[in-house]
């Protein structure tokens, strides 16, 4: 089962972008514009992690953090433009697991969320597709019991494809998830897909498939 992430962010565009990036990374996500129904969400949605903005209407992020810590073991990544040391220390001393200042790169935020979830043991770090094993936490890729050396970018790309295994993802989705910005040259994706394919296919048949006009999918054909 995918880890559940609750995003509480009153800026609709930011909340939507964060939610989309997290869903594309394989998480189940709900987005709220404020914390009015936090207690209900903690009981019904039961998030594994909360992405929590500080500057919110009604109860602010620090007040909501107290509620989370009283009634839930969920991880908390605080999100705010108030990136001063006192606010950071207040959040961390109040029980937040990480603190990300605005503006931020979506890929970095997703990586921070993933790191907290891994520390809490809330998400699997190893994915297997056919004879391919991808361990995102250890940064290890194995195929047919052979270690495959990838660059940092190639590893992020393969980890993303592994999280989306069996689903077709577009170049735009890949750019957003791996590079953090969809306006990069789409040729970046083609170049890195080709490199990952070449390394994987040294040890077996094709796993990264092109779906013409749509994007790419990681799957083991029977």
C-alpha positions as semicolon CSV with decimal commas, in nm:
position;residue;x (nm);y (nm);z (nm)
1;X;0,000;0,000;0,000
2;X;0,124;0,350;-0,084
3;X;0,213;0,586;0,197
4;X;-0,058;0,847;0,268
5;X;0,036;1,216;0,268
6;X;-0,187;1,500;0,386
7;X;-0,096;1,840;0,238
8;X;-0,221;2,146;0,430
9;X;-0,142;2,453;0,221
10;X;-0,369;2,753;0,173
11;X;-0,214;2,867;-0,157
12;X;-0,414;2,657;-0,401
13;X;-0,155;2,657;-0,680
14;X;0,126;2,551;-0,447
15;X;-0,089;2,286;-0,278
16;X;-0,200;2,147;-0,614
17;X;0,159;2,133;-0,745
18;X;0,288;1,961;-0,431
19;X;-0,001;1,715;-0,433
20;X;0,053;1,633;-0,800
21;X;0,426;1,576;-0,754
22;X;0,364;1,347;-0,456
23;X;0,099;1,147;-0,645
24;X;0,337;1,108;-0,937
25;X;0,589;0,963;-0,692
26;X;0,340;0,696;-0,589
27;X;0,184;0,844;-0,275
28;X;-0,184;0,865;-0,185
29;X;-0,250;1,236;-0,126
30;X;-0,523;1,460;0,013
31;X;-0,499;1,841;0,003
32;X;-0,662;2,083;0,248
33;X;-0,657;2,463;0,237
34;X;-0,659;2,493;0,617
35;X;-0,657;2,278;0,928
36;X;-1,026;2,298;1,020
37;X;-1,078;1,925;0,970
38;X;-0,735;1,808;1,080
39;X;-0,867;1,594;1,364
40;X;-1,110;1,423;1,125
41;X;-0,837;1,365;0,867
42;X;-0,605;1,217;1,129
43;X;-0,876;0,971;1,225
44;X;-1,016;0,882;0,883
45;X;-0,736;0,936;0,630
46;X;-0,467;0,838;0,882
47;X;-0,175;1,007;0,704
48;X;0,174;0,866;0,733
49;X;0,307;1,219;0,683
50;X;0,171;1,575;0,683
51;X;0,317;1,851;0,464
52;X;0,221;2,147;0,679
53;X;0,234;2,514;0,585
54;X;0,301;2,752;0,875
55;X;0,106;3,057;0,759
56;X;-0,253;2,930;0,750
57;X;-0,592;3,092;0,811
58;X;-0,738;3,003;1,151
59;X;-0,499;2,778;1,340
60;X;-0,144;2,824;1,214
61;X;0,103;2,546;1,140
62;X;0,257;2,549;1,486
63;X;-0,083;2,500;1,649
64;X;-0,167;2,219;1,406
65;X;0,170;2,059;1,475
66;X;0,073;2,034;1,843
67;X;-0,251;1,857;1,745
68;X;-0,064;1,611;1,524
69;X;0,190;1,531;1,792
70;X;-0,082;1,473;2,054
71;X;-0,284;1,228;1,845
72;X;-0,072;1,084;1,564
73;X;0,265;0,933;1,485
74;X;0,266;1,088;1,137
75;X;0,580;1,250;1,009
76;X;0,565;1,627;0,958
77;X;0,745;1,836;0,697
78;X;0,681;2,205;0,760
79;X;0,656;2,435;0,461
80;X;0,683;2,812;0,486
81;X;0,821;3,136;0,350
82;X;0,920;3,222;0,708
83;X;1,259;3,057;0,691
84;X;1,423;3,235;0,984
85;X;1,616;3,039;1,242
86;X;1,366;3,104;1,529
87;X;1,075;2,964;1,327
88;X;1,281;2,668;1,211
89;X;1,386;2,588;1,566
90;X;1,028;2,631;1,691
91;X;0,900;2,381;1,435
92;X;1,174;2,127;1,492
93;X;1,156;2,155;1,871
94;X;0,778;2,111;1,845
95;X;0,822;1,776;1,677
96;X;0,852;1,849;1,304
97;X;1,074;1,604;1,116
98;X;1,193;1,850;0,852
99;X;1,149;2,211;0,748
100;X;1,146;2,339;0,386
101;X;1,152;2,709;0,302
102;X;0,970;2,870;0,011
103;X;1,043;2,898;-0,275
104;X;1,145;2,536;-0,320
105;X;1,205;2,281;-0,594
106;X;0,933;2,017;-0,606
107;X;1,183;1,736;-0,654
108;X;1,364;1,841;-0,335
109;X;1,041;1,851;-0,135
110;X;0,941;1,506;-0,261
111;X;1,289;1,378;-0,170
112;X;1,254;1,525;0,182
113;X;0,912;1,362;0,223
114;X;1,048;1,029;0,102
115;X;1,345;1,052;0,339
116;X;1,121;1,116;0,642
117;X;0,889;0,830;0,546
118;X;1,186;0,596;0,510
119;X;1,320;0,697;0,852
120;X;0,979;0,627;1,001
121;X;0,958;0,292;0,822
122;X;0,637;0,400;0,646
123;X;0,734;0,321;0,288
124;X;0,920;0,037;0,117
125;X;1,260;0,130;-0,019
126;X;1,297;-0,172;-0,247
127;X;1,097;-0,230;-0,563
128;X;1,129;-0,538;-0,783
129;X;1,026;-0,549;-1,149
130;X;1,104;-0,884;-1,307
131;X;1,468;-0,953;-1,227
132;X;1,538;-0,585;-1,156
133;X;1,570;-0,473;-0,794
134;X;1,584;-0,101;-0,712
135;X;1,668;0,000;-0,355
136;X;1,607;0,375;-0,337
137;X;1,730;0,407;0,021
138;X;2,061;0,230;-0,037
139;X;2,101;0,368;-0,390
140;X;2,154;0,014;-0,520
141;X;2,030;-0,129;-0,848
142;X;2,064;-0,501;-0,922
143;X;1,964;-0,703;-1,226
144;X;2,015;-1,079;-1,260
145;X;2,218;-1,053;-0,938
146;X;2,456;-0,805;-1,102
147;X;2,508;-0,456;-0,963
148;X;2,439;-0,176;-1,213
149;X;2,625;0,152;-1,178
150;X;2,410;0,458;-1,246
151;X;2,475;0,830;-1,221
152;X;2,279;1,025;-0,957
153;X;2,032;1,151;-1,218
154;X;1,992;0,808;-1,377
155;X;1,921;0,664;-1,032
156;X;1,653;0,927;-0,959
157;X;1,496;0,852;-1,297
158;X;1,491;0,478;-1,239
159;X;1,359;0,517;-0,884
160;X;1,074;0,729;-1,022
161;X;0,995;0,478;-1,298
162;X;1,005;0,198;-1,040
163;X;0,760;0,385;-0,816
164;X;0,530;0,422;-1,119
165;X;0,592;0,066;-1,246
166;X;0,325;-0,052;-1,486
167;X;0,199;0,305;-1,543
168;X;0,282;0,520;-1,844
169;X;0,446;0,851;-1,746
170;X;0,498;1,146;-1,980
171;X;0,817;1,342;-2,036
172;X;0,661;1,635;-1,848
173;X;0,584;1,415;-1,547
174;X;0,940;1,281;-1,551
175;X;1,090;1,631;-1,580
176;X;0,884;1,751;-1,284
177;X;0,957;1,450;-1,065
178;X;1,326;1,402;-1,147
179;X;1,448;1,753;-1,233
180;X;1,186;1,949;-1,039
181;X;1,087;2,173;-1,330
182;X;0,878;2,080;-1,633
183;X;1,023;2,348;-1,864
184;X;1,359;2,178;-1,913
185;X;1,437;2,048;-2,263
186;X;1,244;1,718;-2,308
187;X;1,554;1,582;-2,483
188;X;1,701;1,548;-2,133
189;X;1,453;1,269;-2,068
190;X;1,535;1,089;-2,393
191;X;1,908;1,105;-2,327
192;X;1,879;0,967;-1,974
193;X;1,620;0,705;-2,067
194;X;1,857;0,580;-2,337
195;X;2,144;0,562;-2,088
196;X;1,938;0,372;-1,831
197;X;1,809;0,133;-2,097
198;X;2,157;0,060;-2,224
199;X;2,282;-0,026;-1,876
200;X;1,980;-0,240;-1,787
201;X;1,983;-0,425;-2,119
202;X;2,341;-0,535;-2,066
203;X;2,190;-0,787;-1,824
204;X;1,858;-0,883;-1,980
205;X;1,566;-0,793;-2,208
206;X;1,406;-0,448;-2,227
207;X;1,228;-0,318;-1,917
208;X;1,186;0,051;-2,002
209;X;0,937;0,071;-2,288
210;X;0,834;0,366;-2,505
211;X;0,461;0,418;-2,550
212;X;0,446;0,627;-2,865
213;X;0,286;0,965;-2,813
214;X;0,244;0,911;-2,439
215;X;0,575;0,847;-2,265
216;X;0,752;0,560;-2,096
217;X;0,668;0,266;-1,872
218;X;0,879;0,030;-1,662
219;X;0,746;-0,323;-1,687
220;X;0,868;-0,679;-1,727
221;X;0,701;-0,834;-2,031
222;X;0,596;-1,194;-1,988
